[in-house]
XYZ file of C-alpha atoms in Angstrom:
570
model
C 0.069 0.000 0.052
C 0.966 3.661 -0.683
C 1.570 6.105 2.104
C -1.084 8.945 2.157
C 1.431 11.403 0.562
C 2.457 9.024 -2.063
C -1.130 8.294 -2.966
C -2.088 11.934 -3.165
C 1.084 12.528 -5.529
C 0.066 9.743 -7.766
C -3.628 11.076 -7.991
C -2.561 14.320 -8.969
C -0.220 12.990 -11.528
C -2.910 10.717 -13.206
C -5.426 13.781 -12.923
C -3.128 15.884 -14.896
C -1.709 13.198 -17.378
C -2.889 12.926 -20.975
C -3.991 9.312 -22.426
C -0.642 8.958 -23.971
C 1.105 9.776 -20.906
C -0.642 7.225 -18.961
C -0.265 4.538 -21.623
C 3.414 5.118 -21.549
C 3.747 5.258 -17.567
C 1.823 1.845 -17.749
C 4.474 0.228 -20.196
C 7.222 1.892 -18.240
C 6.049 0.465 -14.666
C 5.407 -3.125 -16.370
C 9.002 -3.120 -17.839
C 10.394 -1.924 -14.555
C 8.638 -4.764 -12.613
C 9.684 -7.300 -15.172
C 13.535 -6.074 -14.849
C 13.280 -6.193 -11.177
C 12.570 -9.846 -10.959
C 16.056 -10.663 -12.838
C 18.223 -7.559 -11.879
C 18.285 -4.835 -9.442
C 19.137 -2.374 -12.377
C 16.094 -0.605 -13.820
C 15.307 -0.624 -17.157
C 15.825 2.399 -19.133
C 12.704 4.525 -19.787
C 11.260 4.518 -23.135
C 12.050 7.330 -25.333
C 9.210 9.912 -25.666
C 8.523 11.021 -28.900
C 7.282 14.638 -28.587
C 6.300 15.050 -32.486
C 2.571 15.033 -33.089
C 1.288 11.470 -33.596
C 0.205 10.995 -37.101
C -3.676 9.826 -37.092
C -4.035 7.227 -39.771
C -7.738 5.925 -38.813
C -10.242 7.773 -41.028
C -13.595 7.472 -38.906
C -16.921 7.160 -40.759
C -19.622 8.689 -39.003
C -23.392 7.209 -39.412
C -26.195 8.731 -38.044
C -29.942 7.517 -37.359
C -32.285 10.304 -36.893
C -35.996 11.022 -36.845
C -36.356 14.590 -35.794
C -32.561 15.751 -37.154
C -30.889 15.650 -33.582
C -28.599 12.783 -34.522
C -27.603 14.428 -38.000
C -26.869 17.785 -36.300
C -24.621 15.887 -33.481
C -22.988 13.891 -36.296
C -22.390 17.152 -38.325
C -20.921 18.637 -35.364
C -18.453 15.654 -34.901
C -17.545 15.788 -38.639
C -16.718 19.658 -38.264
C -14.720 18.989 -35.210
C -12.595 16.160 -36.932
C -12.096 18.442 -39.928
C -10.966 21.213 -37.752
C -8.293 18.606 -35.941
C -7.203 17.554 -39.273
C -8.636 14.151 -38.925
C -10.165 12.802 -42.305
C -13.557 11.571 -41.787
C -17.029 11.286 -43.409
C -20.531 11.560 -42.179
C -23.592 9.765 -43.817
C -27.015 8.864 -43.152
C -27.381 5.306 -42.169
C -29.868 4.784 -44.622
C -27.561 5.162 -47.597
C -24.806 2.592 -45.946
C -24.739 -0.884 -46.703
C -23.969 -3.461 -44.239
C -21.632 -4.870 -46.721
C -19.402 -2.140 -46.258
C -18.369 -2.989 -42.573
C -15.783 -5.295 -43.290
C -13.931 -2.551 -45.029
C -13.982 0.033 -42.276
C -11.411 0.467 -39.627
C -13.452 2.857 -37.242
C -17.377 3.868 -37.252
C -18.931 6.094 -35.117
C -22.759 5.883 -34.663
C -24.995 8.787 -33.364
C -28.453 7.014 -33.047
C -31.946 8.224 -31.484
C -34.670 5.911 -30.332
C -38.391 6.339 -31.062
C -41.555 5.460 -29.455
C -41.367 2.145 -27.873
C -37.533 1.767 -27.944
C -37.732 1.497 -31.774
C -34.952 2.455 -34.203
C -35.441 5.569 -36.302
C -37.028 4.856 -39.682
C -33.937 5.613 -41.536
C -32.199 2.821 -39.259
C -34.272 0.046 -39.392
C -32.979 -1.451 -42.523
C -29.526 -1.201 -41.667
C -30.109 -2.949 -38.054
C -32.196 -5.862 -39.453
C -29.619 -6.424 -42.331
C -26.911 -6.356 -39.757
C -28.538 -8.722 -37.262
C -29.457 -11.448 -40.105
C -26.080 -11.157 -41.740
C -23.087 -13.529 -41.181
C -20.686 -11.022 -41.395
C -17.315 -11.200 -39.338
C -16.204 -7.616 -37.788
C -13.058 -8.717 -35.727
C -11.162 -5.931 -37.476
C -13.478 -3.127 -36.752
C -13.526 -0.654 -34.152
C -16.703 1.532 -33.087
C -18.116 3.675 -30.455
C -21.994 4.447 -30.240
C -23.593 7.671 -28.868
C -27.433 7.233 -28.063
C -29.992 9.972 -28.024
C -33.008 9.494 -25.948
C -35.396 10.793 -23.434
C -35.494 9.291 -19.686
C -39.216 9.329 -19.551
C -39.741 6.693 -21.990
C -39.691 3.063 -20.858
C -36.897 1.948 -23.195
C -34.518 4.597 -22.754
C -31.993 4.771 -25.883
C -32.966 1.230 -26.587
C -32.030 1.606 -30.226
C -28.354 2.462 -29.238
C -28.382 -0.413 -26.619
C -29.523 -3.010 -29.495
C -26.968 -1.898 -31.922
C -24.260 -1.822 -29.527
C -25.085 -5.428 -28.916
C -25.496 -6.527 -32.503
C -22.069 -5.075 -33.323
C -20.383 -6.913 -30.503
C -22.087 -10.223 -31.597
C -20.313 -9.905 -34.947
C -17.095 -9.270 -33.236
C -16.397 -5.537 -33.295
C -14.601 -3.910 -30.574
C -15.774 -0.797 -28.843
C -13.204 1.985 -28.026
C -15.504 3.916 -25.725
C -18.475 2.798 -23.683
C -21.892 3.169 -25.015
C -23.128 6.671 -24.149
C -26.984 6.820 -23.293
C -27.921 10.593 -23.202
C -31.054 12.286 -22.224
C -32.761 15.142 -24.027
C -30.242 17.772 -23.406
C -27.470 15.876 -24.805
C -25.089 18.682 -25.689
C -22.632 18.518 -22.678
C -22.485 14.737 -22.880
C -21.903 14.817 -26.622
C -19.118 17.291 -26.235
C -17.449 14.807 -23.733
C -17.819 11.963 -26.097
C -16.338 14.186 -28.895
C -13.329 15.160 -26.802
C -12.630 11.536 -26.086
C -12.581 10.773 -29.579
C -10.405 13.420 -30.568
C -8.058 12.703 -27.635
C -7.929 8.912 -28.894
C -7.461 9.625 -32.673
C -4.792 12.371 -32.008
C -2.925 10.072 -29.808
C -3.275 7.442 -32.062
C -4.476 4.972 -29.138
C -7.548 3.348 -30.463
C -5.972 0.076 -30.260
C -7.068 -0.002 -26.617
C -10.669 -1.493 -26.552
C -13.191 -0.767 -23.690
C -15.217 -3.700 -22.363
C -16.699 -2.007 -19.139
C -20.302 -1.447 -18.579
C -22.263 1.261 -20.260
C -21.872 5.022 -18.977
C -24.600 5.919 -16.791
C -25.434 9.277 -17.942
C -26.349 11.814 -15.220
C -29.265 13.391 -16.055
C -31.374 16.374 -14.296
C -34.588 15.351 -12.709
C -37.506 16.185 -14.494
C -39.847 17.974 -12.309
C -43.443 16.795 -11.994
C -46.226 19.284 -11.692
C -50.139 19.186 -10.986
C -52.224 21.638 -12.318
C -56.116 22.396 -13.236
C -57.477 22.737 -16.762
C -58.838 26.756 -16.201
C -59.843 27.464 -19.772
C -60.758 25.305 -22.798
C -61.890 26.125 -26.214
C -62.000 24.685 -29.796
C -60.242 26.979 -32.202
C -61.955 25.715 -35.403
C -65.368 27.289 -36.325
C -68.250 25.092 -36.982
C -67.916 23.082 -40.270
C -64.583 22.650 -40.130
C -62.672 19.173 -40.609
C -60.825 19.384 -37.558
C -61.021 19.552 -33.948
C -58.145 21.965 -32.256
C -58.278 22.763 -28.825
C -56.707 25.585 -26.810
C -56.072 24.526 -23.312
C -54.913 26.619 -20.538
C -53.537 24.895 -17.304
C -52.909 26.650 -13.991
C -50.431 25.123 -11.829
C -50.421 24.372 -8.245
C -46.993 26.026 -7.921
C -44.999 28.237 -10.612
C -44.310 26.562 -13.818
C -40.758 27.038 -14.807
C -40.555 26.874 -18.598
C -39.000 28.593 -21.883
C -40.302 29.257 -25.102
C -39.467 26.537 -27.256
C -40.284 23.781 -24.448
C -42.829 21.220 -24.610
C -45.274 19.834 -21.889
C -44.984 16.016 -21.230
C -48.192 13.988 -20.053
C -48.593 10.251 -19.634
C -52.151 9.609 -20.710
C -54.244 6.694 -19.446
C -56.447 4.306 -21.214
C -60.211 4.587 -20.705
C -62.268 2.755 -18.393
C -64.320 1.387 -20.900
C -61.613 -0.089 -23.138
C -59.777 -1.768 -19.809
C -62.931 -3.346 -18.806
C -63.661 -4.703 -22.106
C -60.324 -6.396 -22.261
C -60.684 -7.785 -18.898
C -63.848 -9.473 -20.150
C -62.276 -11.368 -22.806
C -60.343 -13.056 -20.117
C -63.305 -13.630 -18.063
C -61.463 -12.011 -15.087
C -62.300 -9.264 -12.245
C -61.157 -5.899 -12.734
C -60.407 -5.769 -8.992
C -58.241 -8.828 -8.692
C -54.798 -8.166 -7.185
C -52.060 -9.155 -9.465
C -48.332 -9.109 -8.772
C -46.238 -7.817 -11.854
C -42.629 -6.549 -11.800
C -42.381 -6.516 -8.162
C -45.453 -4.598 -7.595
C -48.979 -5.675 -6.484
C -51.971 -3.782 -8.027
C -55.539 -4.504 -9.541
C -55.997 -5.663 -13.005
C -57.922 -2.494 -13.581
C -55.154 -0.131 -12.553
C -52.283 -2.238 -14.550
C -54.176 -1.920 -17.811
C -55.042 1.525 -17.417
C -51.241 2.294 -17.585
C -50.067 -0.127 -19.926
C -49.961 0.514 -23.764
C -53.020 -1.246 -25.475
C -53.277 1.203 -28.621
C -51.334 1.349 -31.506
C -49.070 -1.486 -30.710
C -45.769 -2.123 -32.425
C -44.933 -4.920 -34.894
C -42.884 -6.656 -32.153
C -45.594 -6.355 -29.447
C -48.301 -7.822 -31.834
C -46.002 -10.663 -32.992
C -45.504 -11.563 -29.436
C -49.024 -11.322 -28.718
C -49.900 -13.704 -31.682
C -47.396 -16.297 -30.405
C -49.449 -16.323 -27.011
C -52.762 -16.688 -28.792
C -51.634 -18.915 -31.461
C -52.488 -16.658 -34.363
C -50.442 -14.839 -37.188
C -51.260 -10.985 -36.778
C -50.353 -9.438 -40.062
C -51.623 -5.983 -39.622
C -49.605 -3.169 -37.954
C -50.149 -0.408 -35.431
C -53.377 -2.252 -34.047
C -55.166 -1.900 -30.904
C -55.173 -4.626 -28.245
C -59.132 -4.624 -28.452
C -58.781 -5.233 -32.300
C -56.655 -8.415 -31.752
C -58.889 -9.879 -29.094
C -62.157 -9.153 -31.083
C -60.830 -11.228 -34.158
C -58.869 -13.913 -32.095
C -60.443 -16.013 -29.187
C -58.341 -16.149 -26.189
C -57.220 -19.667 -25.429
C -58.920 -21.008 -22.197
C -55.506 -21.891 -20.748
C -53.938 -18.235 -21.219
C -53.949 -16.017 -18.200
C -53.968 -12.334 -18.337
C -50.615 -12.274 -16.607
C -49.023 -13.574 -19.525
C -50.371 -10.613 -21.397
C -49.263 -7.903 -19.173
C -45.754 -9.272 -19.662
C -45.920 -8.332 -23.370
C -47.205 -4.738 -22.802
C -45.023 -1.722 -22.294
C -45.901 1.152 -20.172
C -47.724 4.084 -21.851
C -44.805 6.573 -23.479
C -45.035 9.904 -22.590
C -46.633 12.406 -25.100
C -45.016 15.812 -25.828
C -46.921 19.029 -26.785
C -45.356 22.082 -27.902
C -46.008 24.891 -25.127
C -47.883 27.702 -26.760
C -47.661 30.406 -23.750
C -44.922 32.606 -22.749
C -44.114 32.172 -18.598
C -43.543 36.115 -19.027
C -46.834 36.930 -20.626
C -48.899 34.106 -19.070
C -47.717 34.085 -15.403
C -48.540 31.017 -13.661
C -50.115 29.387 -16.643
C -48.956 26.755 -19.520
C -51.080 26.895 -22.576
C -51.215 23.937 -25.166
C -52.632 23.765 -29.122
C -53.895 20.220 -29.090
C -55.572 18.694 -32.052
C -57.888 15.755 -31.587
C -56.202 12.997 -33.841
C -58.589 11.034 -35.834
C -57.637 8.325 -38.201
C -58.581 5.202 -39.924
C -56.839 1.975 -39.162
C -58.096 -1.500 -39.904
C -61.097 -0.043 -41.563
C -62.028 1.720 -38.200
C -61.969 5.366 -37.211
C -59.925 5.861 -34.080
C -58.813 8.443 -31.858
C -55.302 9.144 -30.728
C -54.662 8.062 -26.990
C -52.999 11.070 -25.818
C -55.171 13.890 -27.680
C -58.440 12.158 -26.577
C -57.184 11.889 -22.963
C -56.050 15.467 -22.905
C -59.098 17.044 -24.685
C -61.507 15.015 -22.634
C -60.232 16.491 -19.159
C -63.089 19.051 -18.146
C -62.669 22.583 -17.129
C -61.443 22.606 -13.571
C -60.327 19.024 -14.161
C -56.897 17.940 -12.910
C -53.776 17.062 -14.838
C -50.335 15.636 -13.978
C -47.404 16.697 -16.462
C -43.996 17.544 -16.495
C -41.713 20.068 -18.609
C -39.885 18.866 -21.314
C -36.684 21.271 -21.901
C -35.898 21.610 -25.504
C -32.421 23.700 -25.806
C -32.411 22.713 -29.446
C -35.389 25.076 -30.161
C -34.800 28.321 -28.709
C -34.868 31.983 -29.455
C -31.770 33.885 -30.491
C -30.834 37.456 -29.066
C -33.401 39.952 -28.744
C -32.081 41.845 -31.806
C -31.836 38.675 -34.156
C -34.623 38.511 -36.772
C -36.545 35.219 -36.827
C -38.716 33.382 -39.578
C -41.076 30.899 -38.009
C -43.017 28.221 -40.237
C -45.536 26.419 -38.495
C -48.798 25.250 -40.447
C -51.456 23.459 -38.232
C -50.906 23.014 -34.469
C -47.120 23.813 -35.471
C -48.103 27.540 -34.555
C -47.711 26.674 -30.825
C -44.485 27.369 -30.098
C -44.380 30.428 -32.406
C -47.220 31.700 -30.310
C -44.929 31.364 -27.392
C -42.232 33.198 -29.252
C -44.216 36.034 -30.133
C -45.964 36.464 -26.871
C -42.145 36.351 -25.297
C -40.786 38.933 -27.555
C -43.735 41.117 -27.264
C -43.570 41.575 -23.550
C -39.909 41.648 -23.467
C -39.695 44.351 -26.159
C -37.256 42.331 -28.277
C -36.011 44.340 -31.247
C -35.521 41.679 -33.885
C -38.021 41.325 -36.864
C -40.493 38.405 -36.757
C -41.992 36.975 -39.688
C -44.581 34.041 -39.453
C -45.981 31.614 -42.134
C -49.000 29.571 -40.804
C -51.248 27.194 -42.816
C -54.549 25.394 -42.428
C -57.410 24.086 -44.625
C -59.810 27.182 -44.484
C -59.156 30.559 -43.478
C -62.805 31.224 -42.034
C -62.724 28.011 -40.100
C -59.132 27.197 -39.225
C -57.107 30.386 -38.723
C -55.867 29.424 -35.204
C -54.889 32.681 -32.932
C -56.192 35.026 -35.617
C -57.171 38.038 -33.442
C -53.629 37.775 -31.560
C -51.846 37.583 -34.631
C -53.945 40.644 -35.825
C -52.778 42.548 -32.949
C -49.200 41.708 -33.301
C -49.317 42.810 -36.954
C -51.103 46.119 -35.917
C -48.352 46.799 -32.979
C -45.505 45.736 -35.319
C -44.336 42.634 -33.116
C -45.003 41.073 -36.445
C -43.279 42.198 -39.343
C -44.861 39.874 -41.894
C -47.171 37.426 -41.882
C -47.958 34.917 -44.750
C -50.942 32.524 -44.486
C -51.543 29.232 -46.803
C -55.049 27.938 -46.709
C -54.806 25.092 -48.744
C -58.820 24.396 -49.449
C -59.844 27.954 -49.995
C -59.135 27.634 -53.868
C -59.029 24.982 -56.492
C -55.305 24.553 -56.454
C -53.871 23.626 -52.936
C -51.610 26.351 -51.427
C -49.239 25.406 -48.835
C -46.671 27.379 -46.568
C -43.884 26.262 -48.733
C -45.572 27.985 -51.557
C -45.992 31.264 -49.763
C -41.934 30.805 -49.387
C -41.424 30.566 -52.914
C -43.780 33.607 -53.458
C -41.476 35.635 -51.226
C -38.226 34.280 -52.386
C -36.218 37.590 -52.885
C -37.048 38.753 -49.419
C -36.784 35.375 -47.767
C -33.269 35.175 -49.033
C -32.282 38.906 -48.047
C -33.584 38.028 -44.436
C -30.953 34.922 -44.304
C -28.239 37.212 -45.712
C -29.268 39.705 -43.072
C -28.802 36.967 -40.375
C -32.202 36.021 -39.570
C -32.951 32.274 -37.806
C -35.146 29.901 -39.408
C -37.773 27.736 -37.152
C -39.986 25.013 -38.228
C -42.566 23.287 -36.221
C -45.416 20.807 -37.103
C -45.408 17.406 -38.991
C -42.073 15.765 -40.249
C -43.384 14.307 -43.301
C -44.063 15.433 -45.564
C -44.462 19.066 -44.396
C -41.024 19.957 -42.787
C -39.624 17.865 -45.746
C -41.118 19.943 -48.377
C -40.238 23.094 -46.727
C -36.621 22.302 -46.538
C -36.331 21.597 -49.955
C -38.261 24.878 -50.758
C -35.781 26.842 -48.610
C -32.692 25.090 -50.362
C -34.457 25.756 -53.856
C -34.927 29.431 -52.665
C -31.186 30.071 -51.923
C -30.012 28.245 -54.794
C -32.198 30.446 -57.236
C -31.645 33.663 -55.245
C -27.910 33.267 -55.043
C -27.336 31.685 -58.162
C -25.416 28.558 -56.704
C -25.888 24.927 -57.290
C -28.362 22.889 -55.268
C -25.665 21.282 -53.294
C -24.062 24.505 -52.529
C -27.414 25.869 -51.342
C -27.730 22.647 -49.047
C -24.309 23.228 -47.615
C -25.634 26.706 -46.576
C -28.609 25.393 -44.819
C -26.324 22.790 -42.927
C -24.133 25.620 -41.878
C -27.062 27.532 -40.615
C -28.184 24.421 -38.483
C -24.521 23.870 -37.142
C -24.502 27.568 -36.181
C -28.027 26.991 -34.399
C -29.583 29.483 -36.869
C -31.890 26.518 -38.365
C -33.786 24.777 -35.772
C -36.720 22.315 -36.394
C -39.271 20.716 -33.825
C -40.853 18.064 -35.963
C -42.924 15.181 -35.232
């Protein structure tokens, strides 16, 4: 054992040492001990090469993303490598073939997780091909950075599954798997610096076999509130049913413009009773499940029984002894069409169901302008599945809460969707309920007296039926808070007009705002809206600046890296 003074000196030495110095010290001590066994003369210290080590590995960065965060992080890593003279390339995982893996030396994955622990759409095919292949990856080194949300039951599950699949194929990890929460920026910066240190010191020969890093995340504060006001924003005759909901908290609600409100909806009593009936069981019967005892009624109220994933449906099919070919079906749909064998107990079904994942709604208020309250803009989601008209679990749950009814919620921080400095111009593109965060932005800029100009693009089906927050928007135009407003009401004329059409109509001014330093924000449905809008912005930049489309894409990517192009899409 070392004395206290020697131990302190050693700890100080290690704390201030670089990776290369630690590796050198380890080699020196090993050699010293070997020499001591046969001679009293200590071996000479290895010569230290002070020249900057030559980086030979050329990492490939693959990103799997649904909302764009993984792409943004991967682009940041690629830029950091370029700045450090490390040759690398960054590629959407959907464009990468598993057959290329055997030729790679170092792969760096940035992967998000969706819904019930699922891969983003652009990464599903890669993962399935990897798992099904007989590929040997003994010469491949890799690292995985997962993006997720600790509020969801299967936190960063896609990253976990990918990491396991790579290890099963023989690939060697150079860093532990990182599972990051919503605010991933600091964790990603640390991961990026570790990679730079390894590559610059040429020390990726050292593999890591330790357990994944447990990411330290801030606790999400839970709130209780009361629905103090609720009104439908559409007029009679509209195809939509969109609610403005105001919630008054039991205490001060701390949030910023761009944040979202998270709720965990519950299944309806009627649906749960009907499911229990198929097993001829009692709702009040106590069941012990996952080391917790509760009634069947309570268990099924909080487990996901709607829009089940392909994996869950497959497991239920095996339990019932049937083949379930449809996807995103409700549990009731399955039980109606497939009799439950008498030997199957409901406990077996509970084991196959996941907890209900939280749902996020963009906040449409400003804590400064709407003190003590948080506002939501919620569309009651109606859709047809398996030839049946259905409603979304969360939207039905939240819009069913009566005035003065109670609601439990938390605030989901979104540091990747924030207002810029007060004197910076902003362009906001938010059709449908995508207008929610921009009402928050405008209310905040109004009450704080921000100097930057504001331009809003909004779209819906009909001007007279679906113009959300029309009175407020008109007031902001009158007072100058809104410098520009462009509406696109698609069904008011024979040719459908969308927000991207309004952008094209104002191409010269749109481009000039960007040249003057404006930030762009998009909120709403990812497909096809946000994709169409992004392609239109690229088109406008290319045409107005007389540059190739590829160069225009790079302009937009640069804006995104600078935080001047932000998206909140779903």
